[in-house]
Amino acid sequence: MSKLEIIEYSMGELIDPTGILSGRRFEFRVYVKFDEEDELYTEQGTGIRVIYAIDGDEAKIVSYNLFDRATDEILDFSLEDDEEAILSAFCEEHVEE
């Protein structure tokens, strides 16, 4: 199982000025540290920009992008299923309603 250690985060609500999207959207910037053996490991850590949606009883990650915390460069990687589950649980626990 992967080790995804969340070391810091920020969160804000995204407002849809068009009113097209149903529910509420939140942007998380989650900073993580991976195991040294992981290909995403960096000294400064890796960031994940997460769009998290709540619509009625459904809450889920809509999208995410990994980025190098030192340079803000987008990384062309996906999280493993267990890492995505950790991230989703984290967002659910920390969303401000």
Coordinates of N, CA, C and O in Angstrom, one line a residue:
M1 N 0.8 -1.2 0.0 CA 0.0 0.0 0.0 C 0.9 1.2 0.0 O 1.9 1.3 0.7
S2 N 0.5 2.3 -0.8 CA 1.2 3.5 -0.9 C 1.1 4.3 0.4 O 0.2 4.2 1.2
K3 N 2.1 5.1 0.6 CA 2.1 6.0 1.8 C 2.0 7.5 1.2 O 2.8 8.0 0.6
L4 N 0.8 8.1 1.5 CA 0.6 9.5 1.1 C 0.4 10.3 2.4 O -0.5 10.1 3.1
E5 N 1.4 11.1 2.7 CA 1.4 11.8 4.0 C 1.1 13.3 3.7 O 1.9 14.0 3.0
I6 N -0.1 13.7 4.1 CA -0.5 15.1 3.9 C 0.1 16.0 5.0 O 0.0 15.7 6.2
I7 N 0.9 17.0 4.6 CA 1.6 17.8 5.5 C 1.1 19.2 5.7 O 1.4 19.9 6.7
E8 N 0.2 19.6 4.7 CA -0.3 21.0 4.8 C -1.4 21.1 3.7 O -1.4 20.3 2.8
Y9 N -2.4 22.0 4.0 CA -3.4 22.2 2.9 C -4.0 23.6 3.1 O -3.9 24.2 4.1
S10 N -4.7 24.0 2.0 CA -5.6 25.2 2.0 C -6.8 24.8 1.3 O -6.8 23.9 0.5
M11 N -7.9 25.5 1.6 CA -9.2 25.2 0.9 C -10.0 26.4 0.7 O -10.0 27.3 1.6
G12 N -10.7 26.5 -0.4 CA -11.6 27.6 -0.6 C -12.8 27.2 -1.5 O -12.6 26.3 -2.3
E13 N -13.9 27.9 -1.3 CA -15.0 27.5 -2.2 C -15.0 28.2 -3.5 O -14.6 29.4 -3.6
L14 N -15.3 27.5 -4.6 CA -15.3 28.0 -5.9 C -16.8 28.5 -6.2 O -17.7 27.7 -6.0
I15 N -16.9 29.7 -6.7 CA -18.3 30.2 -7.0 C -18.5 30.1 -8.5 O -17.6 30.5 -9.3
D16 N -19.6 29.5 -8.9 CA -19.9 29.3 -10.3 C -20.8 30.5 -10.7 O -22.0 30.6 -10.4
P17 N -20.2 31.5 -11.4 CA -20.9 32.7 -11.7 C -22.1 32.5 -12.7 O -23.0 33.3 -12.8
T18 N -22.0 31.4 -13.5 CA -23.0 31.1 -14.5 C -24.2 30.3 -13.9 O -25.3 30.3 -14.5
G19 N -24.0 29.7 -12.8 CA -25.1 28.9 -12.2 C -25.4 27.6 -12.9 O -26.4 26.9 -12.6
I20 N -24.5 27.2 -13.8 CA -24.7 26.0 -14.6 C -24.4 24.7 -13.7 O -25.2 23.8 -13.8
L21 N -23.4 24.8 -12.9 CA -23.1 23.6 -12.1 C -24.0 23.5 -10.9 O -24.3 24.5 -10.2
S22 N -24.4 22.3 -10.7 CA -25.2 22.0 -9.5 C -24.3 21.7 -8.3 O -23.2 21.3 -8.5
G23 N -24.8 22.0 -7.1 CA -24.0 21.7 -5.9 C -23.0 22.8 -5.7 O -23.0 23.8 -6.2
R24 N -22.0 22.4 -4.8 CA -20.9 23.3 -4.4 C -19.6 22.7 -4.8 O -19.4 21.5 -4.8
R25 N -18.6 23.5 -5.1 CA -17.3 23.1 -5.5 C -16.3 23.8 -4.6 O -16.4 24.9 -4.3
F26 N -15.3 23.0 -4.2 CA -14.2 23.5 -3.4 C -12.9 23.1 -4.0 O -12.7 22.1 -4.6
E27 N -11.9 24.1 -3.9 CA -10.6 23.8 -4.4 C -9.7 23.6 -3.1 O -9.6 24.4 -2.3
F28 N -9.1 22.4 -3.1 CA -8.1 22.1 -2.1 C -6.7 22.2 -2.8 O -6.5 21.8 -3.9
R29 N -5.7 22.8 -2.1 CA -4.3 22.6 -2.4 C -3.7 21.8 -1.3 O -3.6 22.3 -0.2
V30 N -3.4 20.6 -1.6 CA -2.9 19.7 -0.6 C -1.4 19.4 -0.9 O -1.1 19.1 -2.0
Y31 N -0.6 19.6 0.2 CA 0.8 19.3 0.0 C 1.1 18.0 0.7 O 0.8 17.8 1.9
V32 N 1.8 17.1 0.0 CA 2.0 15.8 0.5 C 3.5 15.4 0.4 O 4.3 16.1 -0.4
K33 N 3.9 14.5 1.1 CA 5.2 13.9 1.1 C 5.0 12.4 0.8 O 4.3 11.7 1.5
F34 N 5.7 12.0 -0.2 CA 5.7 10.5 -0.6 C 6.9 9.8 0.0 O 7.9 10.5 0.3
D35 N 6.8 8.5 0.0 CA 8.0 7.7 0.4 C 9.1 8.0 -0.5 O 8.9 8.2 -1.7
E36 N 10.3 7.9 -0.1 CA 11.5 8.1 -0.9 C 11.5 7.2 -2.1 O 12.1 7.6 -3.2
E37 N 11.0 6.0 -2.1 CA 11.0 5.1 -3.2 C 10.0 5.5 -4.3 O 10.1 5.0 -5.4
D38 N 9.0 6.3 -3.9 CA 8.0 6.7 -4.9 C 8.5 7.6 -6.0 O 9.3 8.5 -5.7
E39 N 8.1 7.4 -7.2 CA 8.5 8.3 -8.3 C 8.1 9.7 -8.2 O 8.7 10.6 -8.8
L40 N 7.1 10.0 -7.3 CA 6.7 11.4 -7.1 C 7.4 12.1 -5.9 O 7.1 13.2 -5.6
Y41 N 8.3 11.4 -5.3 CA 9.0 12.0 -4.2 C 9.9 13.1 -4.6 O 10.6 13.1 -5.6
T42 N 9.8 14.2 -3.9 CA 10.7 15.4 -4.0 C 11.0 15.9 -2.6 O 10.3 15.7 -1.7
E43 N 12.2 16.5 -2.5 CA 12.6 17.1 -1.2 C 11.5 18.1 -0.6 O 11.2 18.1 0.5
Q44 N 11.0 19.0 -1.5 CA 10.1 20.0 -1.1 C 8.7 19.5 -1.0 O 7.8 20.2 -0.4
G45 N 8.4 18.3 -1.4 CA 7.1 17.8 -1.4 C 6.4 18.0 -2.7 O 6.8 18.7 -3.6
T46 N 5.2 17.4 -2.9 CA 4.4 17.5 -4.1 C 3.1 18.1 -3.7 O 2.6 17.8 -2.6
G47 N 2.5 18.9 -4.6 CA 1.2 19.5 -4.4 C 0.2 18.8 -5.2 O 0.5 18.2 -6.2
I48 N -1.0 18.8 -4.7 CA -2.2 18.3 -5.5 C -3.3 19.3 -5.4 O -3.7 19.7 -4.3
R49 N -3.7 19.8 -6.6 CA -4.8 20.7 -6.7 C -6.0 19.9 -6.9 O -6.1 19.2 -7.9
V50 N -7.0 19.9 -6.0 CA -8.1 19.0 -6.0 C -9.4 19.9 -6.1 O -9.6 20.9 -5.4
I51 N -10.3 19.5 -7.1 CA -11.6 20.1 -7.1 C -12.6 19.0 -6.5 O -12.6 17.9 -7.0
Y52 N -13.2 19.4 -5.4 CA -14.1 18.5 -4.7 C -15.5 19.1 -4.8 O -15.7 20.2 -4.5
A53 N -16.4 18.2 -5.1 CA -17.8 18.7 -5.3 C -18.8 18.0 -4.3 O -18.6 16.8 -4.0
I54 N -19.7 18.8 -3.9 CA -20.8 18.2 -3.0 C -22.1 18.6 -3.7 O -22.4 19.8 -3.9
D55 N -22.9 17.6 -4.0 CA -24.2 17.8 -4.7 C -25.2 16.9 -4.0 O -25.2 15.7 -4.2
G56 N -26.0 17.5 -3.1 CA -26.9 16.7 -2.4 C -26.2 15.7 -1.5 O -25.4 16.2 -0.7
D57 N -26.5 14.5 -1.6 CA -25.8 13.5 -0.7 C -24.5 12.9 -1.3 O -23.9 12.1 -0.7
E58 N -24.2 13.4 -2.5 CA -23.0 12.9 -3.2 C -21.8 13.9 -3.0 O -22.0 15.1 -3.2
A59 N -20.7 13.4 -2.6 CA -19.5 14.2 -2.4 C -18.4 13.4 -3.1 O -18.2 12.2 -2.8
K60 N -17.6 14.0 -4.0 CA -16.5 13.3 -4.6 C -15.5 14.3 -5.2 O -15.7 15.5 -5.4
I61 N -14.3 13.7 -5.5 CA -13.3 14.4 -6.2 C -13.7 14.5 -7.7 O -14.0 13.5 -8.3
V62 N -13.8 15.7 -8.2 CA -14.1 15.9 -9.6 C -12.9 15.8 -10.5 O -12.9 15.2 -11.6
S63 N -11.8 16.4 -10.0 CA -10.5 16.4 -10.8 C -9.4 16.7 -9.8 O -9.6 17.3 -8.7
Y64 N -8.2 16.3 -10.2 CA -7.0 16.7 -9.5 C -5.8 16.8 -10.4 O -5.8 16.1 -11.5
N65 N -4.8 17.6 -10.0 CA -3.6 17.7 -10.8 C -2.5 17.7 -9.7 O -2.5 18.4 -8.7
L66 N -1.4 16.9 -10.0 CA -0.3 16.9 -9.2 C 0.7 17.9 -9.7 O 0.8 18.1 -10.9
F67 N 1.4 18.6 -8.8 CA 2.4 19.6 -9.2 C 3.6 19.5 -8.3 O 3.5 19.2 -7.1
D68 N 4.8 19.9 -8.8 CA 6.0 20.0 -8.1 C 5.9 21.3 -7.2 O 5.7 22.4 -7.7
R69 N 6.0 21.1 -5.9 CA 5.8 22.2 -5.0 C 6.9 23.3 -5.2 O 6.6 24.5 -5.0
A70 N 8.1 23.0 -5.6 CA 9.1 23.9 -5.7 C 9.0 24.8 -7.0 O 9.3 26.0 -7.0
T71 N 8.4 24.2 -8.1 CA 8.3 25.0 -9.3 C 6.9 25.2 -9.8 O 6.7 26.0 -10.8
D72 N 5.9 24.6 -9.2 CA 4.5 24.7 -9.6 C 4.2 24.0 -11.0 O 3.2 24.1 -11.5
E73 N 5.2 23.3 -11.5 CA 5.1 22.6 -12.7 C 4.1 21.4 -12.6 O 4.3 20.6 -11.6
I74 N 3.2 21.2 -13.5 CA 2.2 20.1 -13.4 C 3.0 18.8 -13.7 O 3.8 18.8 -14.6
L75 N 2.7 17.8 -12.9 CA 3.3 16.5 -13.1 C 2.3 15.6 -13.8 O 1.1 15.5 -13.4
D76 N 2.7 14.9 -14.8 CA 1.8 14.0 -15.6 C 1.8 12.6 -15.0 O 2.3 11.6 -15.5
F77 N 1.2 12.6 -13.8 CA 1.0 11.3 -13.0 C -0.4 11.3 -12.5 O -1.1 12.3 -12.3
S78 N -0.8 10.1 -12.2 CA -2.1 9.9 -11.5 C -1.8 9.2 -10.1 O -0.8 8.5 -10.0
L79 N -2.7 9.4 -9.2 CA -2.6 8.7 -7.9 C -3.0 7.3 -8.1 O -3.9 7.0 -8.9
E80 N -2.5 6.4 -7.2 CA -3.0 5.1 -7.1 C -4.4 5.1 -6.4 O -4.7 6.1 -5.8
D81 N -5.1 4.0 -6.6 CA -6.5 4.0 -6.0 C -6.5 4.3 -4.5 O -7.4 5.0 -4.0
D82 N -5.6 3.7 -3.8 CA -5.5 3.9 -2.3 C -5.2 5.3 -2.0 O -5.7 5.9 -1.0
E83 N -4.3 5.9 -2.8 CA -3.9 7.3 -2.5 C -5.1 8.2 -2.8 O -5.3 9.2 -2.0
E84 N -5.8 7.9 -3.9 CA -7.0 8.8 -4.2 C -8.1 8.6 -3.1 O -8.7 9.6 -2.7
A85 N -8.2 7.4 -2.5 CA -9.2 7.2 -1.4 C -8.8 8.0 -0.2 O -9.6 8.6 0.5
I86 N -7.5 8.0 0.1 CA -7.0 8.8 1.2 C -7.3 10.3 1.0 O -7.7 11.0 1.9
L87 N -7.0 10.8 -0.2 CA -7.2 12.2 -0.6 C -8.7 12.5 -0.5 O -9.1 13.6 0.1
S88 N -9.6 11.7 -1.0 CA -11.0 11.9 -0.9 C -11.5 12.0 0.5 O -12.3 12.8 0.9
A89 N -11.1 11.0 1.3 CA -11.5 11.1 2.8 C -11.0 12.3 3.5 O -11.7 12.9 4.3
F90 N -9.8 12.8 3.1 CA -9.2 14.0 3.7 C -10.1 15.2 3.3 O -10.5 16.0 4.2
C91 N -10.5 15.3 2.0 CA -11.3 16.4 1.6 C -12.7 16.4 2.3 O -13.2 17.4 2.7
E92 N -13.3 15.2 2.3 CA -14.6 15.1 3.0 C -14.5 15.5 4.5 O -15.4 16.2 4.9
E93 N -13.4 15.2 5.1 CA -13.3 15.5 6.5 C -13.0 17.0 6.7 O -13.4 17.6 7.7
H94 N -12.3 17.7 5.8 CA -11.9 19.1 6.0 C -12.7 20.1 5.2 O -12.4 21.3 5.3
V95 N -13.7 19.7 4.4 CA -14.5 20.7 3.7 C -15.4 21.5 4.7 O -15.9 20.9 5.7
E96 N -15.5 22.8 4.4 CA -16.3 23.6 5.3 C -17.6 23.9 4.7 O -17.7 24.4 3.6
E97 N -18.6 23.4 5.4 CA -20.0 23.6 4.8 C -20.7 24.7 5.5 O -20.6 25.0 6.6

